Amino acid sequence: MSRSYEETYRSSIEQPEEFWAQQAERIDWHRPPTQILDASTPPFISWYKDGQTNLCYNAIDRHLESRGDQAALVWESTEVNQTKSWTYTELYDEVNTVAAAL
């Protein structure tokens, strides 16, 4: 059974390092972090300071095979009453078009 929102939130507040270490396990890393949080320079906190990952891969690429046709991004405007959505495959194509132009 999955945890409720309240339980998840409470865990993130009461045991932040343990909570965010568990969340880090859900990310694909090139180099996993050895330190979850660094609070040595208050009020600044660094998360996953020595870890290395690829944000685009985690957000889009790894979902292509199993979820390529599912909505990855949905834009809704209440001002003009419009909705637009992109599947993971469509978003991947858009990202690659922009990357090729850079």
Short mmCIF file of C-alpha atoms in Angstrom, two decimals:
data_model
loop_
_atom_site.label_atom_id
_atom_site.label_comp_id
_atom_site.label_asym_id
_atom_site.label_seq_id
_atom_site.Cartn_x
_atom_site.Cartn_y
_atom_site.Cartn_z
CA MET A 1 0.00 0.00 0.00
CA SER A 2 1.35 3.42 -0.86
CA ARG A 3 1.85 6.10 1.73
CA SER A 4 -0.53 8.99 2.00
CA TYR A 5 0.51 12.50 1.06
CA GLU A 6 0.55 13.48 4.74
CA GLU A 7 2.87 10.58 5.66
CA THR A 8 5.20 11.36 2.78
CA TYR A 9 5.30 15.05 3.69
CA ARG A 10 5.92 14.31 7.37
CA SER A 11 8.80 12.00 6.46
CA SER A 12 10.37 14.68 4.26
CA ILE A 13 10.27 17.18 7.13
CA GLU A 14 11.20 14.92 10.05
CA GLN A 15 13.93 12.89 8.31
CA PRO A 16 14.97 14.94 5.27
CA GLU A 17 18.28 13.22 4.59
CA GLU A 18 16.76 9.73 4.73
CA PHE A 19 13.72 10.82 2.71
CA TRP A 20 15.80 12.41 -0.07
CA ALA A 21 18.19 9.45 -0.12
CA GLN A 22 15.17 7.28 -0.92
CA GLN A 23 14.10 9.69 -3.65
CA ALA A 24 17.61 9.62 -5.13
CA GLU A 25 17.17 5.87 -5.70
CA ARG A 26 14.43 6.71 -8.21
CA ILE A 27 16.86 8.70 -10.38
CA ASP A 28 19.30 7.27 -12.93
CA TRP A 29 22.76 8.57 -12.06
CA HIS A 30 26.06 8.68 -13.97
CA ARG A 31 27.67 9.01 -10.54
CA PRO A 32 25.37 8.52 -7.52
CA PRO A 33 25.79 11.04 -4.71
CA THR A 34 27.71 9.99 -1.63
CA GLN A 35 26.32 12.94 0.34
CA ILE A 36 22.59 13.64 0.22
CA LEU A 37 22.57 17.09 1.77
CA ASP A 38 25.21 19.60 2.78
CA ALA A 39 23.97 22.19 5.25
CA SER A 40 27.44 23.40 6.25
CA THR A 41 26.88 26.96 4.96
CA PRO A 42 23.50 28.13 6.30
CA PRO A 43 21.14 29.32 5.04
CA PHE A 44 22.27 27.55 1.87
CA ILE A 45 21.76 23.81 1.41
CA SER A 46 23.24 21.71 -1.38
CA TRP A 47 21.47 18.52 -2.43
CA TYR A 48 23.22 15.54 -4.06
CA LYS A 49 26.33 17.72 -4.28
CA ASP A 50 28.75 15.15 -5.68
CA GLY A 51 26.21 13.26 -7.79
CA GLN A 52 26.09 13.51 -11.56
CA THR A 53 22.99 12.85 -13.64
CA ASN A 54 21.33 13.87 -16.88
CA LEU A 55 18.10 15.75 -16.27
CA CYS A 56 16.81 15.34 -19.81
CA TYR A 57 17.40 11.59 -19.72
CA ASN A 58 15.54 11.26 -16.41
CA ALA A 59 12.65 13.49 -17.49
CA ILE A 60 12.14 12.20 -21.04
CA ASP A 61 14.46 9.63 -22.59
CA ARG A 62 14.07 6.81 -20.07
CA HIS A 63 10.28 6.86 -20.55
CA LEU A 64 10.28 6.53 -24.35
CA GLU A 65 10.19 2.75 -24.61
CA SER A 66 7.44 2.06 -22.07
CA ARG A 67 5.48 5.34 -22.08
CA GLY A 68 6.28 7.03 -25.39
CA ASP A 69 2.62 7.56 -26.28
CA GLN A 70 1.59 8.88 -22.86
CA ALA A 71 1.29 12.56 -22.04
CA ALA A 72 4.55 13.93 -20.66
CA LEU A 73 3.64 17.61 -20.58
CA VAL A 74 0.25 19.30 -20.52
CA TRP A 75 -0.22 23.04 -20.96
CA GLU A 76 -3.57 24.62 -20.05
CA SER A 77 -4.45 28.28 -20.38
CA THR A 78 -7.44 29.63 -18.52
CA GLU A 79 -7.01 32.98 -20.26
CA VAL A 80 -7.59 31.65 -23.77
CA ASN A 81 -9.27 28.37 -22.81
CA GLN A 82 -6.77 26.18 -24.66
CA THR A 83 -5.03 22.94 -23.84
CA LYS A 84 -2.00 21.39 -25.53
CA SER A 85 -0.25 18.18 -24.59
CA TRP A 86 2.93 16.47 -25.73
CA THR A 87 3.68 12.77 -25.46
CA TYR A 88 7.12 11.66 -24.34
CA THR A 89 7.96 10.93 -27.98
CA GLU A 90 6.77 14.35 -29.16
CA LEU A 91 8.63 16.09 -26.35
CA TYR A 92 11.78 14.11 -27.18
CA ASP A 93 11.52 15.26 -30.80
CA GLU A 94 11.02 18.90 -29.74
CA VAL A 95 14.01 18.79 -27.38
CA ASN A 96 16.21 17.29 -30.09
CA THR A 97 15.12 19.95 -32.59
CA VAL A 98 16.12 22.71 -30.18
CA ALA A 99 19.37 20.92 -29.25
CA ALA A 100 20.31 20.61 -32.92
CA ALA A 101 19.82 24.35 -33.37
CA LEU A 102 22.19 25.22 -30.51
#
